[in-house]
């Protein structure tokens, strides 16, 4: 009888220890927190009347800064920098943490990936200075480049109110005015 129990015990130990790794261990977990320092140096996309996106860096391709303005006309943008205090009803600024890489996703109407926003950090204070230079006019479409200067922009986590700051970020010569599609 001891041999049977010993055999059953060893068999049980064998099958539980030789099983495949847990599914949770095989899946790459996505950190929904932001690094303490936000040094945006990744890919920049721009489109529409005024949409600019920048990936944090190569190590965080799922973290994206988005800056969306109502329109160049409503903001009265010119080639001279104009400064806006945040938050501003005409400018939406946030940092999104997505479930996968966003490299090349924004301003791309041919990418059919199904992506999900995991965490959102809204701009709650700071300033953004913007200039716009018209580069071409075709029919009803105006193409232009914009420069953006963010200073002391504080982003707040929507869940726990944790905050991160972009001390200074300059985004230059972004072509906008075109619409995907």
Coordinates of C-alpha atoms in Angstrom, one line a residue:
X1 CA 0.0 0.0 0.0
X2 CA 2.9 2.3 0.7
X3 CA 4.2 1.7 -2.8
X4 CA 0.9 2.7 -4.3
X5 CA 0.7 5.9 -2.3
X6 CA 4.3 6.7 -3.1
X7 CA 3.7 6.0 -6.8
X8 CA 0.6 8.2 -6.8
X9 CA 2.5 11.0 -5.0
X10 CA 5.4 10.9 -7.4
X11 CA 3.1 10.8 -10.4
X12 CA 1.2 13.8 -9.0
X13 CA 4.5 15.7 -8.4
X14 CA 5.7 14.8 -11.9
X15 CA 2.6 16.0 -13.7
X16 CA 2.3 19.2 -11.8
X17 CA 6.0 20.1 -12.1
X18 CA 6.3 19.2 -15.8
X19 CA 3.3 21.2 -17.0
X20 CA 3.7 24.0 -19.5
X21 CA 4.7 27.4 -18.0
X22 CA 1.7 29.4 -16.8
X23 CA 0.0 31.3 -19.6
X24 CA 0.6 34.5 -17.5
X25 CA 4.3 33.9 -17.6
X26 CA 4.3 33.5 -21.4
X27 CA 2.5 36.7 -22.1
X28 CA 4.4 39.9 -22.0
X29 CA 2.8 42.2 -19.4
X30 CA 2.3 45.8 -20.3
X31 CA 3.3 48.4 -17.7
X32 CA 0.5 51.0 -17.6
X33 CA 2.6 53.4 -15.5
X34 CA 4.7 56.1 -17.0
X35 CA 8.5 56.5 -16.4
X36 CA 9.3 59.2 -13.9
X37 CA 11.1 61.2 -16.6
X38 CA 9.2 61.9 -19.8
X39 CA 11.8 62.4 -22.5
X40 CA 9.8 62.0 -25.8
X41 CA 12.3 61.2 -28.5
X42 CA 10.3 58.6 -30.6
X43 CA 8.5 58.6 -33.9
X44 CA 6.3 61.7 -34.6
X45 CA 3.2 61.6 -36.7
X46 CA 1.0 64.5 -37.7
X47 CA -2.1 64.9 -39.8
X48 CA -5.6 66.5 -40.0
X49 CA -6.1 70.1 -39.3
X50 CA -4.0 69.9 -36.1
X51 CA -3.2 66.4 -34.7
X52 CA 0.4 65.6 -33.6
X53 CA 1.5 62.3 -31.9
X54 CA 4.8 61.3 -30.5
X55 CA 5.9 57.9 -29.2
X56 CA 8.0 58.1 -26.0
X57 CA 11.0 56.1 -27.2
X58 CA 12.0 52.8 -28.7
X59 CA 11.7 51.1 -25.3
X60 CA 8.1 52.4 -24.8
X61 CA 6.5 52.2 -28.2
X62 CA 3.1 51.9 -26.6
X63 CA 3.3 55.3 -24.8
X64 CA 2.1 58.2 -27.0
X65 CA 1.7 61.9 -26.4
X66 CA -1.2 63.3 -28.4
X67 CA -1.9 66.9 -29.1
X68 CA -5.1 67.8 -30.9
X69 CA -6.2 71.3 -31.5
X70 CA -9.7 72.3 -32.6
X71 CA -8.3 74.1 -35.7
X72 CA -5.7 76.5 -36.9
X73 CA -8.4 79.1 -37.6
X74 CA -10.1 78.8 -34.2
X75 CA -6.8 79.1 -32.4
X76 CA -5.8 82.0 -34.6
X77 CA -2.4 80.4 -35.3
X78 CA 0.2 82.4 -37.2
X79 CA 3.9 82.1 -37.8
X80 CA 4.4 83.9 -34.4
X81 CA 4.3 81.7 -31.4
X82 CA 1.2 82.0 -29.3
X83 CA 1.1 80.6 -25.8
X84 CA -1.9 78.8 -24.3
X85 CA -2.4 77.8 -20.7
X86 CA -3.5 74.2 -20.1
X87 CA -6.0 72.9 -19.8
X88 CA -7.6 74.7 -22.8
X89 CA -10.9 73.8 -24.3
X90 CA -9.5 74.2 -27.8
X91 CA -6.4 72.0 -27.2
X92 CA -6.6 68.4 -26.0
X93 CA -3.4 67.0 -24.7
X94 CA -2.9 63.5 -23.2
X95 CA -0.5 60.7 -22.8
X96 CA -2.0 57.3 -23.7
X97 CA -0.6 53.9 -22.7
X98 CA -1.8 51.4 -25.3
X99 CA -1.9 47.6 -25.3
X100 CA 0.7 47.4 -28.2
X101 CA 3.2 49.4 -30.1
X102 CA 1.8 52.6 -31.7
X103 CA 4.7 53.0 -34.1
X104 CA 3.2 54.2 -37.3
X105 CA -0.4 53.7 -36.1
X106 CA -1.5 57.3 -35.7
X107 CA -2.4 59.2 -38.9
X108 CA -2.5 55.9 -40.8
X109 CA -5.7 54.9 -42.3
X110 CA -4.4 51.6 -43.7
X111 CA -3.4 50.1 -40.3
X112 CA -6.1 47.7 -39.3
X113 CA -4.8 46.7 -35.9
X114 CA -7.3 46.5 -33.1
X115 CA -5.6 48.6 -30.3
X116 CA -6.9 49.4 -26.8
X117 CA -6.1 52.3 -24.6
X118 CA -5.1 50.9 -21.2
X119 CA -4.4 54.2 -19.3
X120 CA -4.8 57.9 -20.0
X121 CA -2.9 60.8 -18.5
X122 CA -4.6 64.2 -19.1
X123 CA -2.7 67.5 -19.2
X124 CA -3.8 69.5 -16.1
X125 CA -1.4 72.4 -16.2
X126 CA 1.5 74.0 -18.0
X127 CA 1.8 75.9 -21.3
X128 CA 2.0 75.1 -25.0
X129 CA 3.3 77.6 -27.5
X130 CA 2.3 77.1 -31.1
X131 CA 3.2 78.6 -34.5
X132 CA 1.8 77.7 -37.9
X133 CA 3.2 78.5 -41.4
X134 CA 1.0 78.0 -44.4
X135 CA 3.0 76.0 -47.0
X136 CA 0.4 75.3 -49.7
X137 CA -3.2 75.9 -50.7
X138 CA -5.1 73.4 -52.9
X139 CA -8.8 74.0 -53.3
X140 CA -10.4 74.1 -49.9
X141 CA -7.4 72.4 -48.3
X142 CA -4.6 74.4 -46.6
X143 CA -1.3 72.7 -45.8
X144 CA 0.9 74.1 -43.2
X145 CA 3.7 73.2 -40.7
X146 CA 3.4 73.8 -37.0
X147 CA 5.9 74.1 -34.2
X148 CA 5.0 73.2 -30.7
X149 CA 6.8 74.1 -27.5
X150 CA 5.5 72.4 -24.3
X151 CA 6.8 73.8 -21.0
X152 CA 6.1 72.4 -17.5
X153 CA 3.1 70.4 -18.7
X154 CA 1.7 68.2 -15.9
X155 CA -0.2 65.1 -16.8
X156 CA -2.5 63.4 -14.3
X157 CA -3.3 59.7 -14.3
X158 CA -7.1 59.1 -14.6
X159 CA -7.1 56.3 -12.1
X160 CA -5.0 57.3 -9.1
X161 CA -4.3 61.0 -9.8
X162 CA -0.5 60.3 -10.0
X163 CA 1.3 63.0 -11.9
X164 CA 4.2 63.3 -14.4
X165 CA 5.7 66.4 -16.0
X166 CA 7.2 67.2 -19.3
X167 CA 9.6 70.0 -18.4
X168 CA 10.3 71.1 -22.0
X169 CA 9.6 69.5 -25.3
X170 CA 10.0 71.2 -28.8
X171 CA 8.3 69.5 -31.8
X172 CA 9.3 71.3 -35.0
X173 CA 8.2 71.4 -38.6
X174 CA 5.2 69.0 -38.4
X175 CA 3.2 69.0 -41.6
X176 CA -0.5 69.1 -41.0
X177 CA -3.6 70.1 -43.0
X178 CA -3.9 66.7 -44.8
X179 CA -6.4 64.1 -43.8
X180 CA -5.9 60.3 -43.9
X181 CA -8.0 58.6 -46.5

